[in-house]
Short mmCIF file of C-alpha atoms and ligand atoms in Angstrom, two decimals:
data_model
loop_
_atom_site.label_atom_id
_atom_site.label_comp_id
_atom_site.label_asym_id
_atom_site.label_seq_id
_atom_site.Cartn_x
_atom_site.Cartn_y
_atom_site.Cartn_z
CA MET A 136 10.33 -26.51 -8.20
CA LYS A 137 7.17 -24.45 -7.11
CA SER A 138 5.88 -21.91 -9.85
CA GLU A 139 4.30 -18.70 -9.05
CA LYS A 140 1.76 -16.32 -11.38
CA ILE A 141 1.58 -12.83 -11.16
CA LEU A 142 -2.01 -11.45 -12.60
CA ILE A 143 -1.28 -7.65 -14.43
CA ARG A 144 -3.93 -5.45 -15.00
CA PHE A 145 -3.88 -2.53 -16.37
CA GLY A 146 -5.54 -0.88 -14.63
CA ASP A 147 -9.37 0.96 -15.79
CA LEU A 148 -8.94 2.86 -19.54
CA VAL A 149 -9.51 6.10 -20.00
CA LEU A 150 -8.25 5.51 -23.77
CA LYS A 151 -11.02 3.67 -26.11
CA GLY A 152 -10.71 2.56 -29.66
CA LYS A 153 -7.76 2.07 -31.79
CA ASN A 154 -5.89 4.19 -28.55
CA LYS A 155 -6.77 1.59 -26.22
CA HIS A 156 -4.98 -1.35 -28.75
CA THR A 157 -2.06 0.51 -29.92
CA PHE A 158 -1.99 1.09 -24.99
CA ILE A 159 -2.13 -2.71 -24.58
CA LYS A 160 0.55 -3.78 -27.43
CA GLN A 161 3.08 -1.78 -26.17
CA VAL A 162 2.70 -2.93 -22.87
CA ARG A 163 3.25 -5.64 -23.97
CA SER A 164 6.23 -6.01 -26.20
CA LEU A 165 8.30 -3.06 -22.92
CA LEU A 166 7.40 -6.11 -20.60
CA LYS A 167 8.98 -9.14 -22.85
CA GLU A 168 11.43 -6.73 -23.14
CA LYS A 169 12.37 -6.35 -19.78
CA MET A 170 11.79 -10.19 -19.14
CA LYS A 171 13.82 -11.89 -21.36
CA LYS A 172 16.25 -12.75 -19.25
CA LEU A 173 14.59 -14.38 -17.31
CA GLU A 174 12.76 -17.32 -17.21
CA VAL A 175 9.34 -16.49 -17.92
CA LYS A 176 5.83 -17.45 -19.59
CA PHE A 177 3.61 -15.10 -20.62
CA LEU A 178 -0.24 -15.76 -20.62
CA PHE A 179 -1.52 -12.10 -22.86
CA GLN A 180 -5.80 -11.95 -22.63
CA HIS A 181 -7.65 -9.27 -24.28
CA ASP A 182 -7.63 -6.82 -20.22
CA ARG A 183 -5.06 -8.84 -18.77
CA ILE A 184 -1.64 -10.24 -18.71
CA TYR A 185 -0.71 -13.54 -16.81
CA ILE A 186 2.97 -14.38 -16.66
CA ASP A 187 4.45 -17.67 -15.38
CA PHE A 188 7.76 -18.44 -13.59
CA ASP A 189 9.73 -20.62 -10.99
CA GLU A 190 9.13 -18.35 -7.57
CA LYS A 191 13.08 -18.99 -6.64
CA ILE A 192 13.09 -15.54 -9.58
CA GLU A 193 10.31 -13.48 -7.52
CA LYS A 194 11.85 -10.28 -6.43
CA GLN A 195 13.83 -10.46 -10.07
CA VAL A 196 10.66 -10.54 -11.73
CA VAL A 197 9.34 -7.71 -9.62
CA LYS A 198 11.82 -5.55 -10.31
CA GLN A 199 11.89 -6.22 -14.38
CA LEU A 200 8.07 -5.13 -13.03
CA SER A 201 9.14 -2.02 -11.66
CA TYR A 202 10.57 -0.27 -14.78
CA VAL A 203 7.28 -1.18 -17.06
CA SER A 204 5.08 2.39 -17.30
CA GLY A 205 1.45 1.68 -18.39
CA ILE A 206 0.63 -1.09 -15.46
CA GLN A 207 -1.45 0.04 -12.80
CA SER A 208 -1.47 -2.99 -11.06
CA TYR A 209 -0.62 -6.96 -10.06
CA SER A 210 -1.57 -9.21 -7.93
CA PHE A 211 0.57 -12.92 -6.63
CA VAL A 212 -2.07 -15.13 -7.79
CA TYR A 213 -3.03 -18.67 -7.22
CA GLN A 214 -4.34 -21.05 -10.12
CA THR A 215 -7.06 -23.06 -9.72
CA THR A 216 -9.76 -25.75 -11.45
CA ASN A 217 -13.09 -24.77 -11.38
CA ASN A 218 -13.97 -27.00 -9.22
CA LEU A 219 -15.68 -25.83 -5.95
CA ASP A 220 -13.33 -28.65 -3.49
CA ASP A 221 -9.66 -27.23 -5.10
CA ILE A 222 -11.51 -23.95 -4.69
CA LEU A 223 -11.93 -24.05 -1.28
CA GLU A 224 -8.32 -26.07 -0.79
CA THR A 225 -6.33 -23.00 -2.74
CA ALA A 226 -8.29 -20.75 -0.38
CA LYS A 227 -6.99 -22.88 2.37
CA LYS A 228 -3.38 -22.51 1.60
CA ILE A 229 -4.05 -18.74 0.97
CA LEU A 230 -5.02 -18.10 4.45
CA GLU A 231 -2.86 -19.91 5.77
CA LYS A 232 0.34 -18.54 4.34
CA ASP A 233 -1.30 -15.02 4.63
CA ILE A 234 -3.05 -14.80 7.87
CA LYS A 235 -1.28 -14.87 11.01
CA GLU A 236 -3.29 -13.24 13.34
CA LYS A 237 -7.01 -12.38 14.18
CA VAL A 238 -8.16 -9.68 10.86
CA ARG A 239 -11.44 -8.58 9.27
CA PHE A 240 -12.02 -10.78 7.00
CA LYS A 241 -14.76 -10.51 3.41
CA ILE A 242 -14.50 -12.77 0.03
CA GLU A 243 -15.18 -10.90 -2.72
CA THR A 244 -16.06 -13.05 -6.07
CA LYS A 245 -16.29 -12.04 -9.28
CA ARG A 246 -17.64 -14.85 -12.55
CA ALA A 247 -15.76 -13.57 -15.60
CA ASP A 248 -17.74 -17.42 -16.74
CA LYS A 249 -21.22 -16.53 -17.20
CA LEU A 250 -22.18 -20.22 -17.90
CA TYR A 251 -20.69 -21.45 -14.77
CA PRO A 252 -23.31 -22.82 -12.63
CA LEU A 253 -23.05 -20.51 -9.54
CA THR A 254 -23.09 -16.82 -9.53
CA SER A 255 -20.21 -14.92 -8.18
CA GLN A 256 -23.14 -14.66 -4.53
CA GLU A 257 -23.43 -18.27 -4.56
CA ILE A 258 -19.84 -19.54 -5.12
CA THR A 259 -18.92 -16.57 -1.86
CA ARG A 260 -21.87 -18.57 0.16
CA GLU A 261 -20.91 -22.15 -0.71
CA ILE A 262 -17.33 -21.42 0.10
CA ALA A 263 -17.62 -18.43 3.05
CA PRO A 264 -18.26 -21.17 5.74
CA ARG A 265 -16.50 -24.25 4.98
CA LEU A 266 -13.21 -21.73 5.07
CA LEU A 267 -14.92 -20.04 7.92
CA ALA A 268 -14.96 -23.72 9.67
CA ASN A 269 -11.14 -23.89 9.46
CA PHE A 270 -9.85 -19.88 10.11
CA ASP A 271 -12.69 -19.24 13.12
CA HIS A 272 -10.29 -18.53 15.39
CA LEU A 273 -8.60 -15.57 12.94
CA LEU A 274 -11.24 -14.30 11.09
CA LYS A 275 -14.15 -12.25 11.85
CA VAL A 276 -16.42 -11.38 9.24
CA ASP A 277 -16.90 -7.30 8.38
CA VAL A 278 -17.44 -6.96 4.58
CA LYS A 279 -17.73 -2.78 5.45
CA ASN A 280 -14.51 -2.71 6.46
CA PRO A 281 -12.14 -5.45 5.73
CA GLU A 282 -8.34 -5.43 6.67
CA LYS A 283 -7.80 -8.73 4.55
CA THR A 284 -9.79 -9.56 1.50
CA LEU A 285 -10.19 -13.22 -1.07
CA HIS A 286 -10.21 -11.87 -4.70
CA ILE A 287 -12.25 -14.74 -5.69
CA GLU A 288 -12.30 -14.68 -10.01
CA VAL A 289 -13.84 -17.51 -11.80
CA ARG A 290 -12.96 -16.61 -15.64
CA LYS A 291 -13.31 -19.79 -18.88
CA GLU A 292 -10.89 -21.87 -18.13
CA ALA A 293 -9.42 -21.64 -14.39
CA THR A 294 -9.50 -19.41 -10.90
CA TYR A 295 -7.75 -17.60 -10.02
CA LEU A 296 -7.95 -16.13 -6.30
CA TYR A 297 -5.58 -13.96 -4.51
CA MET A 298 -5.31 -11.84 -1.52
CA GLU A 299 -3.39 -8.11 -1.74
CA THR A 300 -3.35 -5.90 -5.44
CA LEU A 301 0.09 -4.14 -5.06
CA LYS A 302 0.30 -0.94 -6.85
CA ALA A 303 2.63 -0.24 -10.32
CA MET A 304 4.05 1.90 -12.25
CA GLY A 305 1.34 3.15 -14.18
CA GLY A 306 0.79 6.04 -16.85
CA PHE A 307 0.65 4.89 -20.03
CA PRO A 308 3.50 2.63 -22.00
CA VAL A 309 6.68 5.22 -22.50
CA GLY A 310 6.84 5.53 -26.24
CA ILE A 311 3.22 5.92 -27.14
CA GLY A 312 3.49 9.63 -26.11
CA GLY A 313 6.23 10.39 -28.90
CA LYS A 314 9.56 11.95 -27.44
CA GLY A 315 10.82 14.74 -25.67
CA LEU A 316 14.42 15.80 -25.24
CA LEU A 317 15.41 15.54 -21.13
CA MET A 318 18.24 18.39 -20.00
CA LEU A 319 19.29 15.50 -17.76
CA SER A 320 22.02 18.10 -14.78
CA GLY A 321 24.36 16.43 -12.42
CA GLY A 322 21.90 17.31 -9.61
CA ILE A 323 18.50 15.09 -8.08
CA ASP A 324 15.50 16.87 -10.09
CA SER A 325 15.98 16.33 -13.40
CA PRO A 326 16.27 12.05 -13.37
CA VAL A 327 12.90 12.59 -11.27
CA ALA A 328 11.73 14.36 -14.16
CA GLY A 329 12.82 11.88 -16.94
CA TYR A 330 11.24 9.01 -14.51
CA LEU A 331 8.22 11.33 -14.92
CA ALA A 332 7.84 11.79 -18.63
CA MET A 333 8.09 8.14 -19.10
CA LYS A 334 5.48 7.40 -17.11
CA GLN A 335 3.33 9.37 -18.63
CA GLY A 336 4.70 7.60 -22.11
CA ILE A 337 7.01 9.72 -23.61
CA ALA A 338 10.78 8.88 -24.32
CA ILE A 339 12.95 11.05 -23.99
CA GLU A 340 16.82 11.30 -25.07
CA LEU A 341 19.07 13.20 -23.19
CA PHE A 342 20.43 16.40 -23.35
CA HIS A 343 23.52 17.41 -20.99
CA PHE A 344 25.99 20.65 -21.11
CA GLU A 345 29.22 19.67 -20.46
CA SER A 346 31.66 21.85 -19.36
CA THR A 347 35.53 19.43 -19.13
CA PRO A 348 37.93 20.63 -18.20
CA LEU A 349 35.63 23.75 -16.26
CA THR A 350 33.66 20.45 -14.91
CA PRO A 351 35.46 17.60 -13.04
CA LEU A 352 35.03 14.14 -16.00
CA GLU A 353 33.24 13.10 -12.86
CA SER A 354 30.45 14.67 -14.12
CA VAL A 355 30.18 13.35 -17.09
CA GLN A 356 30.38 9.51 -14.95
CA LYS A 357 27.75 10.65 -13.19
CA VAL A 358 25.65 12.05 -15.46
CA VAL A 359 26.09 8.64 -17.69
CA ASP A 360 25.39 6.83 -14.31
CA LEU A 361 22.12 8.34 -14.33
CA ALA A 362 21.52 7.48 -18.03
CA LYS A 363 22.17 3.40 -16.87
CA VAL A 364 19.34 4.55 -14.09
CA LEU A 365 16.53 5.84 -16.80
CA SER A 366 17.67 3.28 -18.89
CA ARG A 367 15.98 0.57 -17.89
CA TYR A 368 11.98 2.09 -17.98
CA MET A 369 13.25 3.07 -22.00
CA PRO A 370 12.04 0.04 -24.85
CA ASN A 371 15.48 -1.92 -25.58
CA THR A 372 16.53 -0.72 -21.98
CA THR A 373 18.97 2.28 -23.98
CA ILE A 374 18.92 5.29 -23.63
CA LYS A 375 20.28 8.00 -26.21
CA LEU A 376 23.48 10.57 -24.45
CA HIS A 377 23.99 13.21 -26.09
CA LEU A 378 26.89 14.84 -25.12
CA VAL A 379 27.04 18.92 -26.18
CA PRO A 380 30.01 20.95 -25.22
CA PHE A 381 29.29 23.95 -23.54
CA ARG A 382 32.89 25.01 -22.20
CA GLU A 383 33.59 27.76 -25.29
CA THR A 384 29.60 29.42 -24.17
CA HIS A 385 30.49 29.32 -21.18
CA GLU A 386 33.40 30.65 -20.87
CA ALA A 387 32.01 33.26 -23.28
CA ILE A 388 29.49 34.45 -20.63
CA LEU A 389 31.64 34.52 -17.52
CA LYS A 390 33.66 36.68 -19.52
CA ASN A 391 31.40 38.54 -20.90
CA VAL A 392 28.15 38.57 -19.29
CA SER A 393 27.51 40.56 -15.65
CA ASP A 394 28.06 38.81 -13.09
CA PRO A 395 23.36 38.50 -12.21
CA TYR A 396 22.74 37.96 -15.25
CA ILE A 397 25.54 34.82 -15.94
CA ILE A 398 22.97 32.32 -15.16
CA ASN A 399 20.26 33.68 -16.58
CA ILE A 400 22.54 34.28 -20.27
CA MET A 401 23.58 30.20 -19.49
CA ARG A 402 20.66 29.37 -19.75
CA ARG A 403 18.89 31.21 -22.24
CA MET A 404 22.09 29.49 -24.65
CA MET A 405 21.49 26.30 -23.15
CA TYR A 406 17.73 26.27 -24.62
CA ARG A 407 18.51 27.55 -27.90
CA LEU A 408 21.25 24.37 -27.84
CA ALA A 409 18.31 21.44 -26.72
CA GLU A 410 15.46 23.50 -29.57
CA ARG A 411 17.93 23.67 -32.05
CA TYR A 412 18.63 20.06 -31.79
CA ALA A 413 14.75 18.58 -31.45
CA ASN A 414 13.42 20.67 -34.24
CA LEU A 415 17.25 18.48 -36.00
CA LYS A 416 15.72 15.41 -34.86
CA ASP A 417 12.01 15.46 -34.77
CA ILE A 418 11.45 15.96 -30.90
CA LEU A 419 8.85 16.80 -30.00
CA CYS A 420 9.58 19.35 -26.81
CA ILE A 421 11.97 19.92 -23.80
CA ILE A 422 12.19 18.32 -20.97
CA ASN A 423 13.96 19.98 -17.28
CA GLY A 424 13.96 19.20 -13.55
CA GLU A 425 13.13 23.09 -13.01
CA SER A 426 10.56 23.63 -9.81
CA VAL A 427 8.74 27.62 -9.29
CA GLY A 428 11.24 29.23 -6.79
CA GLN A 429 13.54 26.60 -6.11
CA VAL A 430 16.62 28.65 -6.93
CA ALA A 431 16.62 32.49 -8.46
CA SER A 432 16.47 30.83 -11.53
CA GLN A 433 13.24 29.27 -11.54
CA THR A 434 11.35 32.19 -9.69
CA LEU A 435 8.12 32.56 -12.27
CA GLN A 436 10.10 35.89 -14.10
CA SER A 437 13.74 34.20 -14.88
CA ILE A 438 11.18 31.06 -16.82
CA LYS A 439 9.76 33.91 -18.40
CA THR A 440 12.63 35.47 -20.03
CA VAL A 441 14.23 31.56 -20.86
CA GLU A 442 12.10 30.47 -22.11
CA ASN A 443 11.09 34.06 -23.89
CA VAL A 444 14.07 32.34 -27.03
CA THR A 445 12.39 29.34 -27.59
CA ASN A 446 9.20 27.74 -29.88
CA ILE A 447 9.07 24.39 -28.41
CA PRO A 448 7.11 22.96 -25.58
CA ILE A 449 8.93 23.09 -22.33
CA LEU A 450 7.53 19.43 -20.41
CA ARG A 451 8.89 20.54 -15.66
CA PRO A 452 7.06 17.24 -14.57
CA LEU A 453 8.43 19.10 -10.48
CA ILE A 454 7.35 22.08 -11.84
CA THR A 455 4.93 22.11 -8.68
CA ASN A 456 6.43 19.56 -6.80
CA ASP A 457 8.34 20.36 -3.54
CA LYS A 458 12.24 18.95 -2.85
CA GLN A 459 10.85 16.27 -0.33
CA GLU A 460 8.95 14.63 -2.72
CA ILE A 461 11.25 15.31 -5.86
CA ILE A 462 13.63 13.21 -3.11
CA LYS A 463 11.34 10.75 -1.96
CA ILE A 464 11.10 9.78 -5.88
CA SER A 465 14.49 10.03 -7.02
CA LYS A 466 15.27 6.89 -3.80
CA ASP A 467 12.83 5.28 -5.57
CA ILE A 468 13.82 5.48 -8.48
CA GLU A 469 17.67 4.73 -7.61
CA SER A 470 19.12 7.89 -8.91
CA TYR A 471 19.42 9.52 -5.77
CA ASP A 472 22.39 8.00 -4.35
CA ILE A 473 24.17 9.33 -7.68
CA SER A 474 22.92 12.39 -7.57
CA ILE A 475 24.49 13.54 -4.07
CA ARG A 476 28.33 12.26 -5.19
CA ALA A 477 29.44 15.81 -4.65
CA PHE A 478 31.45 17.40 -8.14
CA ASN A 479 30.80 20.07 -9.04
CA ASP A 480 28.43 20.40 -13.01
CA CYS A 481 28.02 23.66 -15.32
CA CYS A 482 25.76 25.71 -12.81
CA THR A 483 27.63 24.67 -10.37
CA VAL A 484 31.20 25.34 -10.62
CA TYR A 485 30.93 29.39 -10.57
CA VAL A 486 27.96 30.53 -9.50
CA PRO A 487 26.93 33.88 -8.77
CA LYS A 488 26.81 36.44 -6.17
CA ASN A 489 23.80 37.43 -6.33
CA PRO A 490 21.85 35.82 -9.42
CA ILE A 491 18.77 37.91 -10.10
CA ILE A 492 15.86 37.30 -9.20
CA ARG A 493 13.64 39.23 -11.77
CA PRO A 494 15.03 39.42 -14.43
CA THR A 495 13.94 39.99 -18.00
CA VAL A 496 13.62 39.81 -21.54
CA GLU A 497 15.20 43.40 -22.51
CA ASP A 498 18.08 43.38 -20.09
CA ALA A 499 19.06 39.31 -21.15
CA LEU A 500 19.11 41.23 -24.77
CA LYS A 501 21.31 43.41 -23.29
CA GLU A 502 23.61 41.26 -22.12
CA GLU A 503 24.27 38.84 -24.54
CA SER A 504 24.48 41.91 -27.04
CA LYS A 505 27.73 42.58 -25.88
CA PHE A 506 29.41 39.08 -27.50
CA ASP A 507 28.66 37.06 -30.41
CA TYR A 508 27.50 33.56 -29.42
CA GLU A 509 25.98 32.41 -32.46
CA PRO A 510 29.12 30.82 -34.53
CA LEU A 511 29.34 29.15 -30.39
CA LEU A 512 25.87 27.98 -30.66
CA GLU A 513 26.82 26.38 -34.42
CA GLU A 514 29.91 24.92 -32.51
CA ALA A 515 28.56 22.84 -29.94
CA LEU A 516 25.08 21.62 -32.02
CA LYS A 517 28.13 20.58 -34.61
CA ASN A 518 30.69 18.36 -32.04
CA ILE A 519 27.66 16.82 -30.33
CA GLN A 520 28.85 13.55 -28.35
CA THR A 521 26.27 11.01 -28.83
CA LEU A 522 26.58 7.33 -26.39
CA ARG A 523 24.16 5.17 -26.34
CA ILE A 524 23.96 3.31 -22.73
CA ASN A 525 22.01 0.50 -21.29
CA PRO A 526 22.54 0.20 -17.50
CA ASP A 527 25.57 -2.59 -18.55
CA THR A 528 27.00 -0.71 -20.11
CA ASP A 529 31.11 0.14 -18.99
CA PHE A 530 32.56 1.00 -22.26
CA VAL A 531 31.43 3.83 -24.75
CA ILE A 532 29.50 3.38 -28.28
CA TYR A 533 30.13 6.66 -29.88
CA GLU A 534 27.45 6.36 -33.05
CA HIS A 535 28.19 9.21 -35.32
CA GLY A 536 32.02 8.55 -34.82
CA PHE A 537 31.97 11.72 -33.34
CA GLU A 538 35.26 13.37 -32.37
CA VAL A 539 36.33 12.44 -28.35
CA THR A 540 37.44 16.05 -26.61
CA ASP A 541 40.91 15.15 -24.67
CA ALA A 542 39.76 15.06 -21.24
CA ILE A 543 37.00 11.99 -21.89
CA LYS A 544 40.36 10.15 -24.22
CA ALA A 545 42.55 11.01 -21.14
CA TYR A 546 40.02 9.52 -18.85
CA LYS A 547 39.45 6.13 -20.22
CA GLU A 548 42.47 5.50 -20.20
CA GLU A 549 43.76 6.45 -16.73
CA GLY A 550 41.21 3.43 -16.48
CA GLY A 551 37.93 5.05 -16.17
CA MET A 552 34.82 4.22 -17.40
CA LEU A 553 32.81 5.83 -19.19
P1 LIG B 50 19.25 19.14 -10.67
O1 LIG B 50 18.74 18.70 -9.21
O2 LIG B 50 18.01 18.31 -11.28
O3 LIG B 50 20.02 19.46 -11.34
P2 LIG B 50 18.71 22.06 -9.88
O4 LIG B 50 17.97 22.66 -9.18
O5 LIG B 50 20.05 21.84 -9.81
O6 LIG B 50 18.52 20.59 -10.81
P3 LIG B 50 19.31 24.01 -12.15
O7 LIG B 50 21.14 23.91 -11.62
O8 LIG B 50 19.41 24.80 -11.87
O9 LIG B 50 18.39 23.44 -11.46
O10 LIG B 50 18.60 23.12 -13.19
C1 LIG B 50 17.82 23.36 -13.40
C2 LIG B 50 17.08 22.43 -15.02
O11 LIG B 50 18.14 22.93 -16.06
C3 LIG B 50 18.10 21.02 -14.20
O12 LIG B 50 16.92 20.11 -13.63
C4 LIG B 50 17.94 20.30 -15.44
O13 LIG B 50 16.65 19.58 -16.85
C5 LIG B 50 18.66 21.21 -16.41
N1 LIG B 50 20.31 21.29 -16.56
C6 LIG B 50 20.81 22.14 -15.34
N2 LIG B 50 22.04 22.12 -15.49
C7 LIG B 50 21.87 21.28 -16.89
C8 LIG B 50 23.46 20.25 -17.59
N3 LIG B 50 24.84 20.93 -17.84
N4 LIG B 50 23.01 19.97 -18.97
C9 LIG B 50 21.72 19.53 -18.94
N5 LIG B 50 21.29 19.88 -18.31
C10 LIG B 50 20.72 20.71 -17.00
MG1 LIG B 51 21.57 21.04 -11.06
#
């Protein structure tokens, strides 16, 4: 059995003092939790972490690592003693494995142990000629523009050698930035927005407006599956999904509001509900997947008219991303294939012929005065169902013992997994 080691770096922390301490504590706790099903050993040092594991589980370790925000980069490292001969032998092994064709090469030595008798330069000068003698045909020394760099780090307890530095998730450990409420549709954008918020340290709860049976139950299933993907990044690998019964409000809008304003008013209702729920639960912001100009409801005038009904901060991580950039991330985080499953959600079940591109607050208010929406919103808020989702969820736990809608019941009876 061959053991491997990964070295994890936090990068140059902008944070100082107590924040830095909180940051590192949270990364450690996320890491431990994500790896809890794997046989790994951790060595926690103040500015870095080593993980020890059997090479057979390398893929799983790397996968789990990709779910931990706050980690800047990592390397596969080889550990040896601080003895120069041992360092040389280890270096040879690495080069044998790693270098297959002629490359521009450099050795970069760091001496964290200042009591070590040689300086970093002296270590390089000792190692380089002996190493090059063995790999003369493959290595061309080029310290300015190397293709491969062998890093040697001499620390008190051991010497570590590695070649490549791989990029990790980056950002801040999820949770240290407080909590936000993600408006999650079944589309491509909102899961990506949720991922980016978590990457920047914000823990999220999911808020989904469901209009079953106006919309098919498969659209709820889609949202559950997206929630599973997002749960991978959360502390405890668990995420709360709030299903908001939106059908009555939706129908009232379709019945009362002039065609071009339907989407605009629908979104004002969604924002109102999201804000009220967030305030009830001390959630600090709303997050959504809006991107400027993408559709009629996302022009600046639309955003202004919709946002007018709320007071809470609204984060739009994708506001200036184009669709291709968003799709790229959604493929990376594996939400894309779920998002493109073809089922309508409440915004696509009825698409107005001429949605207004430049709505105004005055006209929106006029449209809203045509019906009494307050009782509908109150009713919706009262009947939210909360599900706890993790990647293995194949049944649903109802947090507050909410009534299950008939449609969901029927779906479950047919053997659907919700
Ligand atoms: P997405 O790909 O995320 O569905 P979209 O481009 O289809 O986005 P819209 O349908 O206009 O855009 O929605 C904009 C944002 O509003 C979504 O990104 C999401 O945050 C929120 N949203 C839309 N529909 C719902 C819904 N049924 N439940 C919760 N949030 C929603
Ligand atoms: Mg959508």
